[in-house]
Amino acid sequence: MKKPLLLLIWLTICCVPVQAQWLKKMTDKIKGTKSTTEVPAGNETAHAKAEGEEEAEGDPLKAAAAHKHDPSLIIGGDDAVTIDSTYEFDVAVYQESTALQGNQVIADGGQDIVIYYSSKAPQFSIQMLSKSTSARYHFYADFQRESQLSITAINKVASGDKEKLDLENMEPVFPGETGYLSQLIKTGAKKVVAGVACEEYVAQNTKDDPRVNAKGTNHSLITAHVWIPMEPHTLFHAYGLIPDKYKIQIEKMRIEGSYAPVVLPLEMYLDYGNGDRVYTTTTEIITGEPRKVNIADINK
């Protein structure tokens, strides 16, 4: 089942009506989590290690592992998939998005975004913070473990799902948003963004497209123009370490003119059916600065 996971990109923005609907669902889910002392049978959970437990750092999170239960972070999903509690990166791409209704900028609209890449391991992460609600969304892709993890947090309580890595369905977008990465088609246009050579991809939908109206909202994505690095290794230095089976899939998608979500866009323009618009720009790229990210950081 397709599940919007991999962004916009990287990476996309919840406007007020969509966020309100999503926040209500998250609040109900969190209340249910807080009032539950035992995990329902058949649903694997993995809990982030408490801060300071260095001896467990980097170990895969498994339901069978003897982790101390932490109700502030519950990870479910595919029992066969393993993830790490911490990930190391040394490239950080900082982005900021601005939301508009017509020609008017929405106060506190949009998101602050950080994209992390590694030069030592085939893995990346995207972290999004809503300016209006302070809700957080983190996504991790680990090609070595063939896993992907998405986590959403509000009021320092988070829940997420781990799944087998799937390039065709990987769309790290903010909850409530419509995914579009898997629909991108190359236009042939090129330009330099933040010092990086990029090429343009476009996704277009119609207002009655079931993919954009599945949640019963008029906040439907009509057009997405995104600028993606022409060479993945420009930012994702460990791109060469990606297992061959994924490289073959990536090359096949590129030949067909579509986009394999391996590196995220550096610039985006999203146009919605109700007149909303969202612009995302890259403000800074930092390389060669090692950073260790704990999945529990989403609650900081």
Short mmCIF file of C-alpha atoms in Angstrom, two decimals:
data_model
loop_
_atom_site.label_atom_id
_atom_site.label_comp_id
_atom_site.label_asym_id
_atom_site.label_seq_id
_atom_site.Cartn_x
_atom_site.Cartn_y
_atom_site.Cartn_z
CA MET A 1 0.00 0.00 0.00
CA LYS A 2 1.38 3.35 -1.01
CA LYS A 3 2.09 5.63 1.85
CA PRO A 4 3.24 9.22 1.51
CA LEU A 5 6.52 9.25 3.23
CA LEU A 6 9.79 10.67 1.18
CA LEU A 7 10.32 14.92 1.76
CA LEU A 8 8.61 17.74 0.01
CA ILE A 9 10.23 16.60 0.30
CA TRP A 10 11.18 16.63 1.58
CA LEU A 11 9.56 18.34 1.59
CA THR A 12 5.91 20.15 1.69
CA ILE A 13 3.75 22.30 3.91
CA CYS A 14 0.51 21.88 5.84
CA CYS A 15 -1.85 24.80 5.60
CA VAL A 16 -4.20 25.57 8.50
CA PRO A 17 -7.23 23.41 7.49
CA VAL A 18 -5.05 20.36 6.82
CA GLN A 19 -2.95 20.83 9.95
CA ALA A 20 -6.02 21.19 12.14
CA GLN A 21 -7.39 17.89 10.86
CA TRP A 22 -4.03 16.14 11.26
CA LEU A 23 -3.39 17.59 14.75
CA LYS A 24 -6.75 16.32 15.99
CA LYS A 25 -5.88 12.81 14.79
CA MET A 26 -2.44 12.99 16.36
CA THR A 27 -3.85 14.30 19.66
CA ASP A 28 -6.37 11.47 19.81
CA LYS A 29 -3.63 8.97 19.00
CA ILE A 30 -1.31 10.40 21.64
CA LYS A 31 -4.04 10.37 24.31
CA GLY A 32 -4.62 6.73 23.54
CA THR A 33 -0.91 6.01 23.78
CA LYS A 34 -0.57 7.75 27.15
CA SER A 35 -3.45 5.82 28.64
CA THR A 36 -2.08 2.47 27.51
CA THR A 37 0.34 0.60 29.73
CA GLU A 38 0.78 -2.47 27.52
CA VAL A 39 1.37 -2.76 23.80
CA PRO A 40 -1.45 -4.56 21.94
CA ALA A 41 -0.55 -8.06 20.82
CA GLY A 42 0.63 -8.33 17.22
CA ASN A 43 1.90 -4.75 17.02
CA GLU A 44 5.69 -4.52 17.31
CA THR A 45 6.98 -1.45 19.12
CA ALA A 46 10.48 -0.12 19.49
CA HIS A 47 11.40 2.50 22.04
CA ALA A 48 14.24 5.00 21.86
CA LYS A 49 16.89 4.64 24.51
CA ALA A 50 16.82 7.13 27.36
CA GLU A 51 19.27 10.01 27.08
CA GLY A 52 22.64 9.01 28.53
CA GLU A 53 22.36 5.27 27.88
CA GLU A 54 25.54 5.25 25.80
CA GLU A 55 25.97 1.49 26.05
CA ALA A 56 22.96 0.90 23.77
CA GLU A 57 23.85 3.58 21.25
CA GLY A 58 23.65 2.46 17.64
CA ASP A 59 21.97 -0.88 18.36
CA PRO A 60 19.00 -1.87 16.18
CA LEU A 61 15.62 -1.22 17.80
CA LYS A 62 13.74 -4.49 17.97
CA ALA A 63 10.60 -5.47 19.83
CA ALA A 64 12.48 -8.39 21.40
CA ALA A 65 15.23 -6.15 22.76
CA ALA A 66 15.08 -5.32 26.45
CA HIS A 67 14.56 -1.58 26.09
CA LYS A 68 13.01 0.44 28.87
CA HIS A 69 9.51 1.42 27.79
CA ASP A 70 9.34 5.09 26.89
CA PRO A 71 5.74 6.17 26.23
CA SER A 72 6.97 9.39 24.62
CA LEU A 73 8.29 7.50 21.56
CA ILE A 74 6.55 4.44 20.14
CA ILE A 75 7.82 2.81 16.94
CA GLY A 76 5.69 0.21 15.18
CA GLY A 77 5.57 -1.18 11.67
CA ASP A 78 7.12 -4.12 9.86
CA ASP A 79 8.45 -6.73 12.32
CA ALA A 80 11.13 -7.82 9.85
CA VAL A 81 12.65 -4.33 9.54
CA THR A 82 15.46 -3.19 11.84
CA ILE A 83 16.51 0.40 12.49
CA ASP A 84 19.18 2.17 14.50
CA SER A 85 18.62 4.42 17.49
CA THR A 86 21.23 6.89 16.19
CA TYR A 87 22.46 7.94 12.74
CA GLU A 88 25.60 9.85 11.79
CA PHE A 89 25.70 12.55 9.10
CA ASP A 90 28.21 15.14 7.90
CA VAL A 91 26.23 17.18 5.37
CA ALA A 92 23.35 19.44 6.44
CA VAL A 93 21.04 21.34 4.08
CA TYR A 94 18.95 24.06 5.76
CA GLN A 95 15.72 25.15 4.12
CA GLU A 96 12.79 27.43 4.88
CA SER A 97 9.34 27.46 3.35
CA THR A 98 6.83 30.28 3.06
CA ALA A 99 3.09 29.74 2.66
CA LEU A 100 0.78 32.15 0.84
CA GLN A 101 -2.96 32.45 0.34
CA GLY A 102 -3.35 34.29 -2.93
CA ASN A 103 -0.72 37.02 -2.76
CA GLN A 104 -0.74 37.29 1.03
CA VAL A 105 1.95 35.63 3.13
CA ILE A 106 0.55 33.49 5.96
CA ALA A 107 2.02 34.57 9.28
CA ASP A 108 3.96 31.68 10.86
CA GLY A 109 3.06 29.51 7.88
CA GLY A 110 5.42 27.02 6.33
CA GLN A 111 8.18 24.95 7.88
CA ASP A 112 11.81 24.93 8.90
CA ILE A 113 13.56 21.99 7.22
CA VAL A 114 16.91 20.25 7.64
CA ILE A 115 18.12 17.50 5.31
CA TYR A 116 21.04 15.34 6.47
CA TYR A 117 23.34 13.21 4.28
CA SER A 118 26.29 10.97 5.11
CA SER A 119 29.63 10.48 3.36
CA LYS A 120 30.35 7.23 5.23
CA ALA A 121 27.08 5.32 5.07
CA PRO A 122 24.23 5.17 2.50
CA GLN A 123 21.66 6.95 4.63
CA PHE A 124 19.90 10.30 4.83
CA SER A 125 17.27 12.05 6.93
CA ILE A 126 14.84 14.92 6.63
CA GLN A 127 13.50 16.84 9.62
CA MET A 128 10.54 19.25 9.40
CA LEU A 129 9.19 21.68 11.99
CA SER A 130 5.84 23.39 11.49
CA LYS A 131 6.12 27.12 12.23
CA SER A 132 2.44 27.41 13.16
CA THR A 133 1.97 24.34 15.38
CA SER A 134 5.53 23.30 16.39
CA ALA A 135 4.63 19.77 15.25
CA ARG A 136 7.66 17.80 14.07
CA TYR A 137 8.17 15.16 11.39
CA HIS A 138 11.37 13.14 10.89
CA PHE A 139 12.14 10.67 8.12
CA TYR A 140 15.14 8.31 7.88
CA ALA A 141 16.22 6.21 4.90
CA ASP A 142 18.90 3.55 5.43
CA PHE A 143 19.92 1.76 2.23
CA GLN A 144 22.26 -0.63 4.05
CA ARG A 145 19.52 -1.95 6.34
CA GLU A 146 16.95 -1.55 3.56
CA SER A 147 14.73 0.35 5.98
CA GLN A 148 12.83 3.61 6.21
CA LEU A 149 11.40 5.24 9.32
CA SER A 150 8.90 8.07 9.68
CA ILE A 151 8.06 9.68 13.03
CA THR A 152 5.59 12.42 13.94
CA ALA A 153 5.64 14.30 17.26
CA ILE A 154 3.46 16.85 19.04
CA ASN A 155 3.86 18.08 22.61
CA LYS A 156 6.96 15.88 23.00
CA VAL A 157 5.05 12.66 22.37
CA ALA A 158 5.93 10.81 19.16
CA SER A 159 4.88 7.76 17.20
CA GLY A 160 6.20 6.30 13.99
CA ASP A 161 6.43 3.36 11.63
CA LYS A 162 9.37 1.48 10.18
CA GLU A 163 9.06 -0.15 6.78
CA LYS A 164 11.14 -1.84 4.13
CA LEU A 165 12.84 0.76 1.92
CA ASP A 166 10.76 1.33 -1.20
CA LEU A 167 12.02 3.92 -3.70
CA GLU A 168 8.78 3.98 -5.69
CA ASN A 169 6.69 4.79 -2.61
CA MET A 170 9.20 6.77 -0.55
CA GLU A 171 7.78 10.27 -0.07
CA PRO A 172 8.88 12.10 3.10
CA VAL A 173 6.13 14.70 3.24
CA PHE A 174 4.53 16.30 6.27
CA PRO A 175 1.45 14.39 7.55
CA GLY A 176 -1.72 15.67 5.89
CA GLU A 177 0.12 16.68 2.73
CA THR A 178 -0.15 15.06 -0.68
CA GLY A 179 2.94 13.18 -1.82
CA TYR A 180 4.26 13.95 -5.27
CA LEU A 181 7.86 12.73 -5.52
CA SER A 182 6.91 9.48 -7.22
CA GLN A 183 5.07 11.48 -9.91
CA LEU A 184 7.90 13.82 -10.90
CA ILE A 185 8.89 14.08 -14.57
CA LYS A 186 12.06 15.82 -15.82
CA THR A 187 11.47 18.98 -17.86
CA GLY A 188 15.02 19.52 -19.15
CA ALA A 189 15.39 22.96 -17.53
CA LYS A 190 18.52 23.55 -15.43
CA LYS A 191 19.80 26.17 -12.98
CA VAL A 192 22.18 26.59 -10.04
CA VAL A 193 20.64 26.59 -6.55
CA ALA A 194 22.80 27.37 -3.50
CA GLY A 195 25.90 26.65 -5.60
CA VAL A 196 24.63 23.24 -6.76
CA ALA A 197 23.72 22.45 -10.39
CA CYS A 198 20.07 21.35 -10.43
CA GLU A 199 17.47 20.24 -12.98
CA GLU A 200 13.74 20.83 -12.88
CA TYR A 201 11.09 18.18 -12.32
CA VAL A 202 7.33 18.75 -12.41
CA ALA A 203 4.33 16.87 -11.03
CA GLN A 204 0.83 17.80 -12.13
CA ASN A 205 -2.54 16.60 -10.87
CA THR A 206 -6.17 17.47 -11.51
CA LYS A 207 -8.52 18.69 -8.79
CA ASP A 208 -10.57 15.49 -8.96
CA ASP A 209 -7.52 13.20 -8.87
CA PRO A 210 -8.22 10.60 -6.12
CA ARG A 211 -4.61 10.94 -4.94
CA VAL A 212 -5.14 14.58 -3.98
CA ASN A 213 -8.67 14.28 -2.63
CA ALA A 214 -8.24 11.06 -0.66
CA LYS A 215 -8.43 12.96 2.63
CA GLY A 216 -11.56 14.91 1.65
CA THR A 217 -9.91 18.32 1.56
CA ASN A 218 -9.83 21.07 -1.05
CA HIS A 219 -6.16 21.60 -0.20
CA SER A 220 -5.22 19.53 -3.24
CA LEU A 221 -1.82 19.78 -4.90
CA ILE A 222 -2.19 20.77 -8.55
CA THR A 223 1.37 21.51 -9.62
CA ALA A 224 4.80 20.94 -8.06
CA HIS A 225 7.93 22.48 -9.59
CA VAL A 226 11.10 21.23 -7.87
CA TRP A 227 14.82 21.69 -8.51
CA ILE A 228 16.91 18.60 -7.72
CA PRO A 229 20.74 18.21 -7.79
CA MET A 230 21.82 16.79 -11.16
CA GLU A 231 24.41 14.52 -9.55
CA PRO A 232 23.26 12.73 -6.36
CA HIS A 233 26.80 12.45 -4.94
CA THR A 234 27.16 16.26 -4.91
CA LEU A 235 25.43 16.27 -1.51
CA PHE A 236 24.92 12.57 -0.79
CA HIS A 237 28.62 11.69 -0.68
CA ALA A 238 27.92 8.05 0.23
CA TYR A 239 25.74 7.57 -2.85
CA GLY A 240 28.37 5.17 -4.23
CA LEU A 241 27.81 2.87 -1.22
CA ILE A 242 24.15 2.27 -2.06
CA PRO A 243 23.58 -1.46 -2.76
CA ASP A 244 23.53 -2.37 -6.44
CA LYS A 245 19.89 -3.45 -6.48
CA TYR A 246 18.85 0.09 -5.56
CA LYS A 247 21.30 1.65 -8.02
CA ILE A 248 19.75 -0.41 -10.82
CA GLN A 249 16.29 0.77 -9.78
CA ILE A 250 17.48 4.40 -9.56
CA GLU A 251 19.04 4.26 -13.03
CA LYS A 252 15.91 2.69 -14.51
CA MET A 253 13.75 5.48 -13.06
CA ARG A 254 16.13 8.15 -14.40
CA ILE A 255 16.12 6.62 -17.90
CA GLU A 256 12.33 6.62 -17.86
CA GLY A 257 12.40 10.33 -17.00
CA SER A 258 11.02 10.00 -13.48
CA TYR A 259 12.77 10.75 -10.21
CA ALA A 260 14.32 8.35 -7.71
CA PRO A 261 14.04 10.03 -4.28
CA VAL A 262 17.70 9.70 -3.30
CA VAL A 263 18.49 13.39 -2.84
CA LEU A 264 15.82 15.93 -2.01
CA PRO A 265 14.97 19.15 -3.88
CA LEU A 266 16.90 22.35 -3.10
CA GLU A 267 14.07 24.58 -4.30
CA MET A 268 10.32 23.98 -4.57
CA TYR A 269 7.20 25.76 -5.74
CA LEU A 270 3.88 24.12 -4.90
CA ASP A 271 0.54 25.32 -6.27
CA TYR A 272 -2.70 24.09 -4.69
CA GLY A 273 -6.23 23.91 -6.06
CA ASN A 274 -7.64 26.33 -3.47
CA GLY A 275 -5.16 29.07 -4.41
CA ASP A 276 -2.59 28.33 -1.72
CA ARG A 277 1.07 28.45 -2.71
CA VAL A 278 4.22 27.29 -0.93
CA TYR A 279 7.79 28.31 -1.73
CA THR A 280 10.76 26.43 -0.27
CA THR A 281 14.31 27.73 -0.58
CA THR A 282 17.70 26.52 0.60
CA THR A 283 19.30 28.99 3.00
CA GLU A 284 22.58 27.19 3.82
CA ILE A 285 24.54 24.01 3.07
CA ILE A 286 27.14 22.83 5.60
CA THR A 287 29.57 20.02 4.70
CA GLY A 288 32.27 18.21 6.68
CA GLU A 289 30.62 18.77 10.06
CA PRO A 290 29.95 15.40 11.79
CA ARG A 291 26.62 15.14 13.57
CA LYS A 292 25.05 12.30 15.50
CA VAL A 293 21.26 12.27 15.39
CA ASN A 294 19.22 10.21 17.84
CA ILE A 295 15.71 9.32 16.71
CA ALA A 296 14.52 10.38 20.19
CA ASP A 297 15.68 13.94 19.37
CA ILE A 298 12.27 14.53 17.80
CA ASN A 299 10.96 15.12 21.33
CA LYS A 300 13.58 17.69 22.31
#
